[in-house]
């Protein structure tokens, strides 16, 4: 099992940030590889993504269902694959002081994948951009 982790401080209200991030319809806005997402049941989301699954440098279109749980009290979103229990992740939103919020993104995968760490950093940059746009700032 390989664990990837990334963090980013942003200037955004924790409660508002969590509400935006917890809505599965917003996933394509802040996870650049996800092209569509929709809730299909309690804690279940259907997603489509463009991912280089075969390592040839060209993204393939993949679709599937994932569990997606938003814990409002903890300000944490967890997700994973019902078919591949070794793949799961979390996004936690916590106050960081001085009117800032800390975004902590973690992904666990069965194997090492060279593009995952840069993808997590890219996702956090996208989240920061989308939340700034969402708040009008």
mmCIF file of C-alpha atoms in Angstrom:
data_model
loop_
_atom_site.group_PDB
_atom_site.id
_atom_site.type_symbol
_atom_site.label_atom_id
_atom_site.label_comp_id
_atom_site.label_asym_id
_atom_site.label_seq_id
_atom_site.Cartn_x
_atom_site.Cartn_y
_atom_site.Cartn_z
ATOM 1 C CA UNK A 1 0.000 0.000 0.000
ATOM 2 C CA UNK A 2 1.298 3.444 -0.937
ATOM 3 C CA UNK A 3 -0.008 6.586 0.745
ATOM 4 C CA UNK A 4 0.163 9.982 -0.947
ATOM 5 C CA UNK A 5 -0.451 13.200 0.943
ATOM 6 C CA UNK A 6 -0.672 16.893 0.061
ATOM 7 C CA UNK A 7 -1.656 20.000 2.005
ATOM 8 C CA UNK A 8 -2.465 23.585 1.134
ATOM 9 C CA UNK A 9 -3.500 26.629 3.155
ATOM 10 C CA UNK A 10 -6.221 28.786 1.669
ATOM 11 C CA UNK A 11 -8.033 31.950 2.701
ATOM 12 C CA UNK A 12 -11.571 30.610 2.906
ATOM 13 C CA UNK A 13 -14.181 29.846 5.564
ATOM 14 C CA UNK A 14 -14.033 26.193 6.709
ATOM 15 C CA UNK A 15 -17.808 25.636 6.706
ATOM 16 C CA UNK A 16 -18.331 27.168 3.266
ATOM 17 C CA UNK A 17 -15.325 25.300 1.820
ATOM 18 C CA UNK A 18 -16.598 21.988 3.165
ATOM 19 C CA UNK A 19 -20.132 22.566 1.856
ATOM 20 C CA UNK A 20 -18.790 23.223 -1.639
ATOM 21 C CA UNK A 21 -16.354 20.291 -1.612
ATOM 22 C CA UNK A 22 -18.903 17.857 -0.170
ATOM 23 C CA UNK A 23 -21.266 18.245 -3.136
ATOM 24 C CA UNK A 24 -20.385 15.456 -5.609
ATOM 25 C CA UNK A 25 -21.622 17.597 -8.524
ATOM 26 C CA UNK A 26 -18.621 19.898 -7.906
ATOM 27 C CA UNK A 27 -16.006 17.119 -8.239
ATOM 28 C CA UNK A 28 -15.208 17.913 -11.903
ATOM 29 C CA UNK A 29 -14.557 21.545 -10.910
ATOM 30 C CA UNK A 30 -11.733 20.717 -8.553
ATOM 31 C CA UNK A 31 -10.417 17.280 -9.570
ATOM 32 C CA UNK A 32 -9.163 18.071 -13.077
ATOM 33 C CA UNK A 33 -9.186 14.452 -14.277
ATOM 34 C CA UNK A 34 -12.849 13.897 -13.336
ATOM 35 C CA UNK A 35 -15.044 14.876 -16.260
ATOM 36 C CA UNK A 36 -18.441 14.098 -14.705
ATOM 37 C CA UNK A 37 -19.866 13.066 -11.344
ATOM 38 C CA UNK A 38 -23.378 12.507 -10.090
ATOM 39 C CA UNK A 39 -24.897 11.057 -6.977
ATOM 40 C CA UNK A 40 -26.646 7.747 -7.708
ATOM 41 C CA UNK A 41 -27.502 6.681 -4.176
ATOM 42 C CA UNK A 42 -26.753 7.369 -0.549
ATOM 43 C CA UNK A 43 -22.969 7.776 -0.331
ATOM 44 C CA UNK A 44 -22.614 6.482 -3.920
ATOM 45 C CA UNK A 45 -21.334 8.524 -6.872
ATOM 46 C CA UNK A 46 -20.995 7.655 -10.577
ATOM 47 C CA UNK A 47 -17.860 9.256 -12.055
ATOM 48 C CA UNK A 48 -16.157 9.506 -15.402
ATOM 49 C CA UNK A 49 -12.514 10.508 -15.613
ATOM 50 C CA UNK A 50 -9.680 10.887 -18.102
ATOM 51 C CA UNK A 51 -6.787 8.836 -16.684
ATOM 52 C CA UNK A 52 -3.683 7.289 -18.234
ATOM 53 C CA UNK A 53 -4.470 3.751 -17.090
ATOM 54 C CA UNK A 54 -2.006 1.943 -19.367
ATOM 55 C CA UNK A 55 1.007 4.260 -19.010
ATOM 56 C CA UNK A 56 1.179 5.258 -22.670
ATOM 57 C CA UNK A 57 0.979 8.981 -21.896
ATOM 58 C CA UNK A 58 -2.560 9.325 -23.289
ATOM 59 C CA UNK A 59 -5.583 9.491 -20.989
ATOM 60 C CA UNK A 60 -8.307 6.897 -21.372
ATOM 61 C CA UNK A 61 -11.922 7.481 -20.402
ATOM 62 C CA UNK A 62 -12.879 5.428 -17.360
ATOM 63 C CA UNK A 63 -16.213 5.275 -15.563
ATOM 64 C CA UNK A 64 -17.272 3.681 -12.340
ATOM 65 C CA UNK A 65 -19.042 3.988 -9.058
ATOM 66 C CA UNK A 66 -17.358 5.107 -5.869
ATOM 67 C CA UNK A 67 -18.512 5.457 -2.325
ATOM 68 C CA UNK A 68 -18.396 9.082 -1.239
ATOM 69 C CA UNK A 69 -19.068 10.060 2.355
ATOM 70 C CA UNK A 70 -19.157 13.631 3.647
ATOM 71 C CA UNK A 71 -18.827 13.899 7.429
ATOM 72 C CA UNK A 72 -20.043 17.407 8.199
ATOM 73 C CA UNK A 73 -19.059 17.305 11.885
ATOM 74 C CA UNK A 74 -15.441 16.362 11.063
ATOM 75 C CA UNK A 75 -15.325 18.444 7.849
ATOM 76 C CA UNK A 76 -13.943 15.371 6.104
ATOM 77 C CA UNK A 77 -14.835 13.685 2.837
ATOM 78 C CA UNK A 78 -13.820 10.072 2.286
ATOM 79 C CA UNK A 79 -14.148 8.049 -0.882
ATOM 80 C CA UNK A 80 -13.099 4.782 -2.403
ATOM 81 C CA UNK A 81 -13.797 2.071 -4.879
ATOM 82 C CA UNK A 82 -16.307 -0.620 -3.949
ATOM 83 C CA UNK A 83 -14.418 -2.963 -6.296
ATOM 84 C CA UNK A 84 -10.865 -2.141 -5.148
ATOM 85 C CA UNK A 85 -10.715 -1.756 -1.364
ATOM 86 C CA UNK A 86 -7.036 -0.786 -1.525
ATOM 87 C CA UNK A 87 -7.976 2.454 -3.329
ATOM 88 C CA UNK A 88 -9.431 5.135 -1.048
ATOM 89 C CA UNK A 89 -8.822 8.703 -0.031
ATOM 90 C CA UNK A 90 -9.834 11.607 2.125
ATOM 91 C CA UNK A 91 -10.051 15.383 1.988
ATOM 92 C CA UNK A 92 -10.135 17.168 5.340
ATOM 93 C CA UNK A 93 -10.881 20.861 5.822
ATOM 94 C CA UNK A 94 -9.649 22.337 9.133
ATOM 95 C CA UNK A 95 -9.194 25.825 10.585
ATOM 96 C CA UNK A 96 -5.527 26.822 10.438
ATOM 97 C CA UNK A 97 -5.650 30.137 12.304
ATOM 98 C CA UNK A 98 -5.342 33.680 10.991
ATOM 99 C CA UNK A 99 -8.546 33.239 8.932
ATOM 100 C CA UNK A 100 -6.966 30.440 6.917
ATOM 101 C CA UNK A 101 -8.101 26.893 6.238
ATOM 102 C CA UNK A 102 -5.890 23.851 5.785
ATOM 103 C CA UNK A 103 -6.841 21.390 3.066
ATOM 104 C CA UNK A 104 -5.374 17.915 3.643
ATOM 105 C CA UNK A 105 -5.700 15.446 0.791
ATOM 106 C CA UNK A 106 -4.676 11.806 1.154
ATOM 107 C CA UNK A 107 -4.864 8.905 -1.265
ATOM 108 C CA UNK A 108 -4.057 5.265 -0.597
ATOM 109 C CA UNK A 109 -3.353 2.953 -3.523
ATOM 110 C CA UNK A 110 -2.155 -0.635 -3.853
ATOM 111 C CA UNK A 111 0.866 0.342 -5.954
ATOM 112 C CA UNK A 112 3.077 3.356 -6.618
ATOM 113 C CA UNK A 113 1.968 5.561 -9.491
ATOM 114 C CA UNK A 114 4.355 8.333 -10.580
ATOM 115 C CA UNK A 115 1.626 10.800 -11.547
ATOM 116 C CA UNK A 116 -0.404 10.695 -8.333
ATOM 117 C CA UNK A 117 1.576 13.151 -6.200
ATOM 118 C CA UNK A 118 1.563 15.884 -8.871
ATOM 119 C CA UNK A 119 -2.153 15.180 -9.419
ATOM 120 C CA UNK A 120 -2.876 15.754 -5.710
ATOM 121 C CA UNK A 121 -0.968 19.041 -5.778
ATOM 122 C CA UNK A 122 -2.861 20.038 -8.937
ATOM 123 C CA UNK A 123 -6.172 19.140 -7.269
ATOM 124 C CA UNK A 124 -5.408 21.347 -4.262
ATOM 125 C CA UNK A 125 -4.500 24.227 -6.568
ATOM 126 C CA UNK A 126 -7.816 23.686 -8.395
ATOM 127 C CA UNK A 127 -9.704 23.624 -5.104
ATOM 128 C CA UNK A 128 -8.097 26.912 -4.041
ATOM 129 C CA UNK A 129 -8.972 28.475 -7.405
ATOM 130 C CA UNK A 130 -12.562 27.197 -7.396
ATOM 131 C CA UNK A 131 -13.204 28.295 -3.813
ATOM 132 C CA UNK A 132 -11.843 31.771 -4.592
ATOM 133 C CA UNK A 133 -14.197 31.948 -7.601
ATOM 134 C CA UNK A 134 -17.061 30.453 -5.551
ATOM 135 C CA UNK A 135 -16.724 33.207 -2.960
ATOM 136 C CA UNK A 136 -16.337 35.915 -5.577
ATOM 137 C CA UNK A 137 -12.736 36.562 -4.560
#
